[in-house]
Short mmCIF file of C-alpha atoms in Angstrom, two decimals:
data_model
loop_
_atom_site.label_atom_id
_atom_site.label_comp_id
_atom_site.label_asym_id
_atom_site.label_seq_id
_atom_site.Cartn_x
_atom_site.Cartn_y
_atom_site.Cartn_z
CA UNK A 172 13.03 20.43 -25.15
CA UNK A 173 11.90 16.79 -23.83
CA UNK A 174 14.92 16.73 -21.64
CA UNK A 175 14.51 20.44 -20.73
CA UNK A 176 10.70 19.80 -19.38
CA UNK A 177 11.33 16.69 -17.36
CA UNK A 178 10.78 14.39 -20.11
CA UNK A 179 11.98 11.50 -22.31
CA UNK A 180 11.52 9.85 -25.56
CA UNK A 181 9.62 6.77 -24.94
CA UNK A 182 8.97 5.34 -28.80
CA UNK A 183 6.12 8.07 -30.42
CA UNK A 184 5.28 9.41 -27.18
CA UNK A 185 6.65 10.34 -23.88
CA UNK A 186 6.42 8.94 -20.42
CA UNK A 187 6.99 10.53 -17.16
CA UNK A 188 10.92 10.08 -16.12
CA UNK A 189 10.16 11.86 -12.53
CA UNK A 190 8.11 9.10 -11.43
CA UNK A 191 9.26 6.31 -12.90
CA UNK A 192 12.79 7.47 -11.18
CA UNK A 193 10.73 7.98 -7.81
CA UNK A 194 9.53 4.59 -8.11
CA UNK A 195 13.04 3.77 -8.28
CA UNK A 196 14.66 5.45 -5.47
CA UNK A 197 12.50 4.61 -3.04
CA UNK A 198 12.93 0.90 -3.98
CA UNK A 199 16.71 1.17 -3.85
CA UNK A 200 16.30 2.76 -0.39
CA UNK A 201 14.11 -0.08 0.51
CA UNK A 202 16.60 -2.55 -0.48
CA UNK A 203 19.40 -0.96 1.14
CA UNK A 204 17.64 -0.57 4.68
CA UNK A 205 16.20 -3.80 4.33
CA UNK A 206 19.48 -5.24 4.51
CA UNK A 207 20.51 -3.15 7.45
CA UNK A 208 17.61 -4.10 9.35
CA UNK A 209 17.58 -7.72 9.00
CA UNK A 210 21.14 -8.81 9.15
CA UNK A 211 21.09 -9.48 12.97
CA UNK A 212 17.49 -11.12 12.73
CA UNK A 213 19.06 -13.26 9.14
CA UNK A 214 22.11 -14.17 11.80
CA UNK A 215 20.20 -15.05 15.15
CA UNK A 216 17.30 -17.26 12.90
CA UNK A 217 18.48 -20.78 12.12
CA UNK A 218 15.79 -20.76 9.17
CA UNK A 219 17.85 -18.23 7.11
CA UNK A 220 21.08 -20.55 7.64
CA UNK A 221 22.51 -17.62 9.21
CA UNK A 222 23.13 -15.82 6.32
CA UNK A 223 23.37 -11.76 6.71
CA UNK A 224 22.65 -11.40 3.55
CA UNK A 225 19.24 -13.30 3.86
CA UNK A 226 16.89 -10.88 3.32
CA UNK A 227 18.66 -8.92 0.68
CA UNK A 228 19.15 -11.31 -1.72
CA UNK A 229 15.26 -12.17 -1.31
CA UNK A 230 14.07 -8.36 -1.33
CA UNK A 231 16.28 -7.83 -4.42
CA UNK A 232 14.85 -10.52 -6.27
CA UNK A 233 11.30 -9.43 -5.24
CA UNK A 234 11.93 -6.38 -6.81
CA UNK A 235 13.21 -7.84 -9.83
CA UNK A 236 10.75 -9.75 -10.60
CA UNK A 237 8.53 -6.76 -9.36
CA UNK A 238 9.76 -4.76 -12.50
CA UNK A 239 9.37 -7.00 -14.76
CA UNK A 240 6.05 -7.75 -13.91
CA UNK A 241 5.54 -3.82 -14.00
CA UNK A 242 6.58 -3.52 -17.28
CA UNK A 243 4.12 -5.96 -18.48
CA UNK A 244 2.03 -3.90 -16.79
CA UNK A 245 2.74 -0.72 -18.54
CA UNK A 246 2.54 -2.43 -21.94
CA UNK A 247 -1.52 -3.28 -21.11
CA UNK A 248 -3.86 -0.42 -22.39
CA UNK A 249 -5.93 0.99 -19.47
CA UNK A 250 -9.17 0.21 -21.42
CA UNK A 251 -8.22 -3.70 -21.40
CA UNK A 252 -7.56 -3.15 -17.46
CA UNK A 253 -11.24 -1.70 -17.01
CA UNK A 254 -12.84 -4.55 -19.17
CA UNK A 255 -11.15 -7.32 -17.06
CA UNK A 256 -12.05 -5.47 -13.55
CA UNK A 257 -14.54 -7.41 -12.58
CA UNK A 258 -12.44 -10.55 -12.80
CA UNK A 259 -9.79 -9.23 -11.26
CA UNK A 260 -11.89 -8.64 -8.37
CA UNK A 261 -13.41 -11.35 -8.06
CA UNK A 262 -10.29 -13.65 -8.43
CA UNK A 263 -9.29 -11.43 -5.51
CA UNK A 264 -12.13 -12.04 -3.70
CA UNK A 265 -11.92 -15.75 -4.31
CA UNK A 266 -8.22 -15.95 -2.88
CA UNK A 267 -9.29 -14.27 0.28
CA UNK A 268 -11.80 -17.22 0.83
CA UNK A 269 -8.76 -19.93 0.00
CA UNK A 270 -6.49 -18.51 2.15
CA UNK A 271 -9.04 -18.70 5.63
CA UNK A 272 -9.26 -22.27 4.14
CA UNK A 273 -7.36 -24.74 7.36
CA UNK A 274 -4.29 -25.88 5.65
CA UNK A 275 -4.02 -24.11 2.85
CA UNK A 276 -3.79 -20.39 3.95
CA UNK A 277 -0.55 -20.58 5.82
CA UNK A 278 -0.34 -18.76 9.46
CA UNK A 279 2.37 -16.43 10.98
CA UNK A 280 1.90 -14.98 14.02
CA UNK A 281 -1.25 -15.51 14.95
CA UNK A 282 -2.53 -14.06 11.33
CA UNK A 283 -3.77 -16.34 8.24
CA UNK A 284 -2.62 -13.87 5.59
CA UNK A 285 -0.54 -16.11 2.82
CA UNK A 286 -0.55 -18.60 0.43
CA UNK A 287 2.17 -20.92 0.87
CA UNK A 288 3.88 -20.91 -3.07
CA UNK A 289 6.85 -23.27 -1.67
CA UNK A 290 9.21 -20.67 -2.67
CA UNK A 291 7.69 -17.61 -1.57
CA UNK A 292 4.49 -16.33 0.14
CA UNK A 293 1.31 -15.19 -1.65
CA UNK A 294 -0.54 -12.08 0.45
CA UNK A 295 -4.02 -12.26 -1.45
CA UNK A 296 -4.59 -8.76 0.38
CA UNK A 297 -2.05 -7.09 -0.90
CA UNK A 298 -3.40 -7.48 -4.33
CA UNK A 299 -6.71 -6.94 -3.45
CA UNK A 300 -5.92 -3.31 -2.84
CA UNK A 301 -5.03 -2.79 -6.88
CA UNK A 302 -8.21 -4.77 -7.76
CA UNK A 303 -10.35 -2.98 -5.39
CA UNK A 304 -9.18 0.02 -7.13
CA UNK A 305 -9.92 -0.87 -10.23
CA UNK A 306 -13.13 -2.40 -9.82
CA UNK A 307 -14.41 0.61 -7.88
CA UNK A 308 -13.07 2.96 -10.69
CA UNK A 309 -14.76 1.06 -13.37
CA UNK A 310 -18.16 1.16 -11.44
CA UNK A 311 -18.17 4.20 -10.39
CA UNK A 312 -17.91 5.33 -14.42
CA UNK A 313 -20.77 2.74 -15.26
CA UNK A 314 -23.20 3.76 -12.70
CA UNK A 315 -22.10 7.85 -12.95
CA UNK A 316 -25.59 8.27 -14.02
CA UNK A 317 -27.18 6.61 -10.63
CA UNK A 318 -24.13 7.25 -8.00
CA UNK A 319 -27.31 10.12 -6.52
CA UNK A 320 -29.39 6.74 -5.53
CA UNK A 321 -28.93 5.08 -2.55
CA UNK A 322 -30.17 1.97 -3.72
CA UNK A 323 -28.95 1.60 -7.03
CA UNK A 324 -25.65 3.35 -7.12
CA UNK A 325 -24.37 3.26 -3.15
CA UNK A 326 -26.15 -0.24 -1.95
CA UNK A 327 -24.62 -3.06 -4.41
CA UNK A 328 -20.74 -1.36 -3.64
CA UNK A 329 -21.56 -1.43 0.45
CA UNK A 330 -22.38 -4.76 0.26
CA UNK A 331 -19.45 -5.85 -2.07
CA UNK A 332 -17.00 -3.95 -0.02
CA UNK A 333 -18.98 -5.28 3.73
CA UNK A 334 -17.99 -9.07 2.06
CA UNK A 335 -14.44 -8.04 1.26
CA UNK A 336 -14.23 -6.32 4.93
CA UNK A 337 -15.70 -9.60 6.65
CA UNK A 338 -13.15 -12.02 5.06
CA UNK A 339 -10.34 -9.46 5.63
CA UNK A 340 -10.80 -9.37 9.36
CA UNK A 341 -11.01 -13.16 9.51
CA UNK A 342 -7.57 -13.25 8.95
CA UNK A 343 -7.29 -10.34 10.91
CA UNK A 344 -5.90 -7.65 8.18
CA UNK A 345 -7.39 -4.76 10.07
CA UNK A 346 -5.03 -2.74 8.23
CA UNK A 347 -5.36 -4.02 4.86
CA UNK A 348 -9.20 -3.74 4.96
CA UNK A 349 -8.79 0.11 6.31
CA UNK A 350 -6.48 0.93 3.23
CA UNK A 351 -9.35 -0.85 0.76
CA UNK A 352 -12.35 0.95 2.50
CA UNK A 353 -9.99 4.24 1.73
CA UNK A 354 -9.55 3.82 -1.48
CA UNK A 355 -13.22 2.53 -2.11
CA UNK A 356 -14.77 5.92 -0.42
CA UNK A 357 -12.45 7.95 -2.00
CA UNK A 358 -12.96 6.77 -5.65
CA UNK A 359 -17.03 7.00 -4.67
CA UNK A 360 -16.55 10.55 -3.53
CA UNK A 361 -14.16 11.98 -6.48
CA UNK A 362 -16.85 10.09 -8.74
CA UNK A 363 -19.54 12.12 -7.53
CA UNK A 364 -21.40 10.27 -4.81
CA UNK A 365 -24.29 12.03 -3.57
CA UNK A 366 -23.07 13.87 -0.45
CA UNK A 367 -25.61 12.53 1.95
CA UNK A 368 -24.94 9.63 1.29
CA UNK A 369 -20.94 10.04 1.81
CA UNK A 370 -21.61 11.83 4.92
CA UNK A 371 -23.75 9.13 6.06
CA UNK A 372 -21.14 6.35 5.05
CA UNK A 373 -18.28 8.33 6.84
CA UNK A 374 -20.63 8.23 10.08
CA UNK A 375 -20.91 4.48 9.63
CA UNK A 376 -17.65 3.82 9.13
CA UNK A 377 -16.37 6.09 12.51
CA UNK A 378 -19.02 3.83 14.11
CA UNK A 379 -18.08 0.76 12.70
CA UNK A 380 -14.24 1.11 13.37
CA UNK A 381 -14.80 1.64 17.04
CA UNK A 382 -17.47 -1.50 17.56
CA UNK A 383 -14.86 -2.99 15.98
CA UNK A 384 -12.35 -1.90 18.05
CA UNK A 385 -14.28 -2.61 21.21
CA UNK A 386 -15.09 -5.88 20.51
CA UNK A 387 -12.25 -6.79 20.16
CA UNK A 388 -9.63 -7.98 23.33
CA UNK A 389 -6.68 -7.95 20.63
CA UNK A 390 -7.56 -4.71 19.30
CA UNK A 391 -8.37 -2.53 22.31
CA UNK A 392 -5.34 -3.75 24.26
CA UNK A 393 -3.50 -2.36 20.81
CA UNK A 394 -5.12 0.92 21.22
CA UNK A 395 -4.22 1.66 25.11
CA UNK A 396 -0.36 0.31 24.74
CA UNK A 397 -0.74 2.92 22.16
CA UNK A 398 -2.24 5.77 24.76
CA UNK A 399 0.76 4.84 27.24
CA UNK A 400 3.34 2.84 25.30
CA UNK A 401 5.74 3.83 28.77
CA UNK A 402 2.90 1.91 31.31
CA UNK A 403 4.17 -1.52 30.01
CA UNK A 404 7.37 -1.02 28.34
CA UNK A 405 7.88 -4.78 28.13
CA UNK A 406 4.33 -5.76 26.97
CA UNK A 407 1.42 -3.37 25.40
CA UNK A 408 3.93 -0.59 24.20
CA UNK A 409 6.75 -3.09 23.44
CA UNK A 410 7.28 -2.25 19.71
CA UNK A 411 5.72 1.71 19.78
CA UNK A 412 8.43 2.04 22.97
CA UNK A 413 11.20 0.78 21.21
CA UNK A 414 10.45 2.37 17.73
CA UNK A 415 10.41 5.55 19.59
CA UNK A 416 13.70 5.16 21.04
CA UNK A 417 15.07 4.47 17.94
CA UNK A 418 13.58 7.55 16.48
CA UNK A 419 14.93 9.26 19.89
CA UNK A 420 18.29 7.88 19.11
CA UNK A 421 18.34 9.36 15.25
CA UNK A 422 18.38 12.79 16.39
CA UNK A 423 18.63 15.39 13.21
CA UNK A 424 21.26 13.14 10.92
CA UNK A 425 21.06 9.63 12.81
CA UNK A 426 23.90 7.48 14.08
CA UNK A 427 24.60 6.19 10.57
CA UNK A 428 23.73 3.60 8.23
CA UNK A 429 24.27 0.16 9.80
CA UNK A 430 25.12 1.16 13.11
CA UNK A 431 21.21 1.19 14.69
CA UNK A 432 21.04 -0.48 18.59
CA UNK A 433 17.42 -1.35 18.05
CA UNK A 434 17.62 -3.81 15.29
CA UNK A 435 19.57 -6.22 17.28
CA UNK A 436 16.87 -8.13 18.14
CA UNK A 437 15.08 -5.31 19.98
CA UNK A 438 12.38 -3.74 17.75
CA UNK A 439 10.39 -6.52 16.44
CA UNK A 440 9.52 -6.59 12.44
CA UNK A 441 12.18 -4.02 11.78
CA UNK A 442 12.69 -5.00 8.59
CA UNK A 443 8.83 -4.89 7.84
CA UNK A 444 6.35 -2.93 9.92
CA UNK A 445 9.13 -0.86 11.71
CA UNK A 446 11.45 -0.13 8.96
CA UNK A 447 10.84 3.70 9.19
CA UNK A 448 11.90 3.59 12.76
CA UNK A 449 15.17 2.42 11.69
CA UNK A 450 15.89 5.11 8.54
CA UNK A 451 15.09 7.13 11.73
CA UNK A 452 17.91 5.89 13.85
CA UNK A 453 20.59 5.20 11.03
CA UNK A 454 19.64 8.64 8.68
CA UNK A 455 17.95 10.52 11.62
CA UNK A 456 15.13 13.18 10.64
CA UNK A 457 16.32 13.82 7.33
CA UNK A 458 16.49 10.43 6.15
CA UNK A 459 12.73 10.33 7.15
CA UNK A 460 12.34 14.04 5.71
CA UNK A 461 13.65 12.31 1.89
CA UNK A 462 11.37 9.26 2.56
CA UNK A 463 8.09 11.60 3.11
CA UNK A 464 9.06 13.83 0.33
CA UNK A 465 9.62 11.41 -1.98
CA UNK A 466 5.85 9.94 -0.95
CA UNK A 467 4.10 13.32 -1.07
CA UNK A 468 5.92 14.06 -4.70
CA UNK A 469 4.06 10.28 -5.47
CA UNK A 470 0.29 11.17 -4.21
CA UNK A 471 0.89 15.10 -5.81
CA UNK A 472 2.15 13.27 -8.80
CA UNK A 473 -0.88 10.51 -9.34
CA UNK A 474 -3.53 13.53 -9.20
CA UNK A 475 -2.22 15.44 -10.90
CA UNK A 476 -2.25 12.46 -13.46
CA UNK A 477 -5.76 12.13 -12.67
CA UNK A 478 -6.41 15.56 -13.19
CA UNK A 479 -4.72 15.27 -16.90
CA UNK A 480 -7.02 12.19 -17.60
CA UNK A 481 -10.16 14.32 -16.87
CA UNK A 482 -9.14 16.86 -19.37
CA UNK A 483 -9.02 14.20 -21.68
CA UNK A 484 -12.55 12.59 -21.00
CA UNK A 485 -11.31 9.59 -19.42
CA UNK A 486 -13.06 9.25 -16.58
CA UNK A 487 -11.70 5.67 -15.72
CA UNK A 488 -8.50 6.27 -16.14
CA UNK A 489 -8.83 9.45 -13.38
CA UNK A 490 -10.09 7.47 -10.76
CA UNK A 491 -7.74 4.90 -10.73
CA UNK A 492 -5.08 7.04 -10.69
CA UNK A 493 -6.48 9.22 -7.81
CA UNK A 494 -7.16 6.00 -6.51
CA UNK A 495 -3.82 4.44 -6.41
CA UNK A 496 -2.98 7.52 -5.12
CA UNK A 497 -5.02 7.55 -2.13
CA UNK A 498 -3.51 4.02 -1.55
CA UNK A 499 0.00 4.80 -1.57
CA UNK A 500 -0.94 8.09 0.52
CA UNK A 501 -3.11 6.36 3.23
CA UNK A 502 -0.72 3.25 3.86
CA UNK A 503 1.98 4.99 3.89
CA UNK A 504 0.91 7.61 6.68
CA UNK A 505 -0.73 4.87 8.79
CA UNK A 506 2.64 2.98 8.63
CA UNK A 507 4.76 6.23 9.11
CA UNK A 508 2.07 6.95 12.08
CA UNK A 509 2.40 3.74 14.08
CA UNK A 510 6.43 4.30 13.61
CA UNK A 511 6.34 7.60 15.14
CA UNK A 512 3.37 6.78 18.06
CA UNK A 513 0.83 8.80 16.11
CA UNK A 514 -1.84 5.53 15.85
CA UNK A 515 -2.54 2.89 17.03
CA UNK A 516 0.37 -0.71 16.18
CA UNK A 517 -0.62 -1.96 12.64
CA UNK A 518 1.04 -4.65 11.07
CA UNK A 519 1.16 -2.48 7.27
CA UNK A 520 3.97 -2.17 5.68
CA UNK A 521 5.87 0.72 4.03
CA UNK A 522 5.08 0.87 0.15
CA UNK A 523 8.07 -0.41 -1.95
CA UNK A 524 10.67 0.31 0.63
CA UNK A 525 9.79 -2.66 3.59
CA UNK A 526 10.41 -6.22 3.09
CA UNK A 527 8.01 -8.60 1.78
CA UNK A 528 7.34 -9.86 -2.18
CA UNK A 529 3.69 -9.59 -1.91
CA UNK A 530 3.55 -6.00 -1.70
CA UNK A 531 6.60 -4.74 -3.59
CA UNK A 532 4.67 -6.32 -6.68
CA UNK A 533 1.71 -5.03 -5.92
CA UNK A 534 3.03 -1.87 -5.21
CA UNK A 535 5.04 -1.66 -8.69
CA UNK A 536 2.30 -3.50 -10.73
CA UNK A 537 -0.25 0.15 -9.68
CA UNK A 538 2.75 2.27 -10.52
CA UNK A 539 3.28 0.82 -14.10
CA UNK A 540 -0.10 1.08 -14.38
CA UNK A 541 -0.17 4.70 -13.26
CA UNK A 542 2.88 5.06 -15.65
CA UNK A 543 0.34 4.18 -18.42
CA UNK A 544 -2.51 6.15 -17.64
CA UNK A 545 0.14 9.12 -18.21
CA UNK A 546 1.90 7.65 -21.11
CA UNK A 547 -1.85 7.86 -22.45
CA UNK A 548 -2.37 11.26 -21.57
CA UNK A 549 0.46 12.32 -23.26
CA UNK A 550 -0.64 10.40 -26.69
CA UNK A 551 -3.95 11.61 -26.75
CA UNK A 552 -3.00 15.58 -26.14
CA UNK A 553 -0.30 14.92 -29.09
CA UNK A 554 -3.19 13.37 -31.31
CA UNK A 555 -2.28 9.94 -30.81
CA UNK A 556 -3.81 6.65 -30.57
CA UNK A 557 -3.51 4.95 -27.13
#
């Protein structure tokens, strides 16, 4: 019956097979175009030791030790997770300040994202996304009975999320601090902001983006290679120009895996950023059509957890999984949208499919935890203890 309804045994209870084999899939695609991405970049860059195979071995142990880590995860009781939020965000918080610290925050590219961990690279903002989500779910449940006051329910959060904003675009993580505000105003709003107030916020935020924007020489010259990617091929629209050829190239079933023109040192970060661009040339639209699916079936999926968890009075454990919903959602249509010239160059990654350690355990460290909030469901409509 289990097997029959899309579920398995999982000690007394059940867990949900679907996504944890979602997860899955979309990491094993990740690995695999990864490695067809990056081998002429491993080849042509004297600090890989010309290795092809580079960037797959790393990615594979990323996601390795991802797993593991996700497990652990999935073993921690979401009421332990929403006792230790505010430490979690803070200890985020703190690591943002250490890594705008001269020589300690390492910087690539003109960015100070990482932490320099000899072996690998610590992105404090990648983990700052799960501990903005929790920390916003498990205030929003604290202060349900004020969330109509500006002052005390609205106020303390806009200033907590205006500090994490601030240090964000120090680095600059435009991107990073766009997902967070997201998540944040989405977790406020399913929690039952008042709606002046979210209207209000929405306004300031529309406002704030383009000051932002303006103000900006690095941005705004972002924002018009994006208007006319074609008016400076070899400059502004570099990357968008280049992704779109490769998505040009892909036609409806691509030119197949491994044999994409643009990797070869012509789209920059394709193993990162522009990863989609090359499932689009090597798998053509339905190699992208599997990669959307399989996202949408992942945001259905985690509100439709969220939904379960209301049923069952736990209001926490709802908003973080609507929550890390809304994160997985959001990033991965603003990366999909700078791939395909819909907005604006962004340097986000792909969730679990693009390259990078940072946010592969990020990204599987939510999941196990989402994988828990409906292992829970399922113990408390059986009767059980969670």
């Amino acid at each position: 019956m289990y097997m029959m309804s899309g579920r398995a045994r999982f000690g007394t209870s059940t867990y949900d097979q679907g996504l944890l084999w979602v997860t899955l899939i979309l990491l094993g695609i990740g690995l695999v175009m990864v490695y067809s991405a990056s081998i002429a970049m491993a080849e042509a860059d004297r600090a890989t030791g010309h290795q092809s195979t580079y960037f797959l071995v790393r990615q594979a142990i990323y996601i390795v030790i991802s797993l593991m880590a996700g497990l652990v995860a999935f073993s921690i009781p979401t009421k332990m997770w929403q006792k230790v939020a505010p430490y979690l965000f803070l200890s985020g918080f703190a690591l943002l300040i250490v890594v705008l610290i001269p020589g300690i925050g390492r910087n690539i590219n003109g960015s100070q994202r990482w932490l320099s961990l000899f072996v690998i690279n610590l992105q404090p903002s990648e983990f700052m996304k799960l501990f903005s989500a929790i920390y916003v779910a498990d205030y929003t449940v604290r202060k349900a009975s004020v969330m109509d006051s500006f002052t005390r329910g609205f106020l303390p959060m806009l200033i907590v999320m205006l500090l994490v904003g601030g240090l964000l675009l120090r680095e600059p993580d435009f991107g990073a601090f766009a997902v967070i505000a997201s998540i944040s105003i989405s977790i406020l709003w399913l929690g039952g902001i008042n709606a002046r107030i979210f209207t209000a916020l929405l306004f300031m935020l529309v406002i704030g983006f383009i000051l932002l924007i303006w103000s900006s020489p690095y941005r705004l010259q972002r924002i018009i290679g994006f208007m006319d990617p074609w008016a400076d091929p070899f400059g502004k629209g570099y990357q968008l120009s280049h992704a779109l050829i490769a998505f040009g190239r892909g036609e409806w079933f691509g030119v197949g895996l491994g044999a994409s023109v643009e990797k070869l040192l012509y789209l920059p970060e394709a193993h990162t950023d522009f990863l989609l661009a090359v499932i689009a040339e090597e798998l053509g639209f339905m190699g992208v059509a599997v990669v959307v699916g399989l996202f949408v079936w992942l945001v259905v999926r985690a509100f439709g957890i969220g939904k379960e968890a209301i049923k069952n009075e736990c209001y926490f454990s709802s908003l973080l999984a609507q929550g890390i919903g809304v994160w997985m959602g959001v990033q991965g249509i603003i990366n999909m949208g700078v791939n395909m010239g819909l907005l604006p160059t962004k340097g986000l990654t792909l969730p679990l499919l693009s390259f990078g350690g940072s946010g592969v355990l990020a990204n599987c460290i939510a999941l196990a935890v989402l994988l828990r909030i409906d292992y829970e469901n399922r113990r408390i409509q059986k009767g059980l203890p969670t």
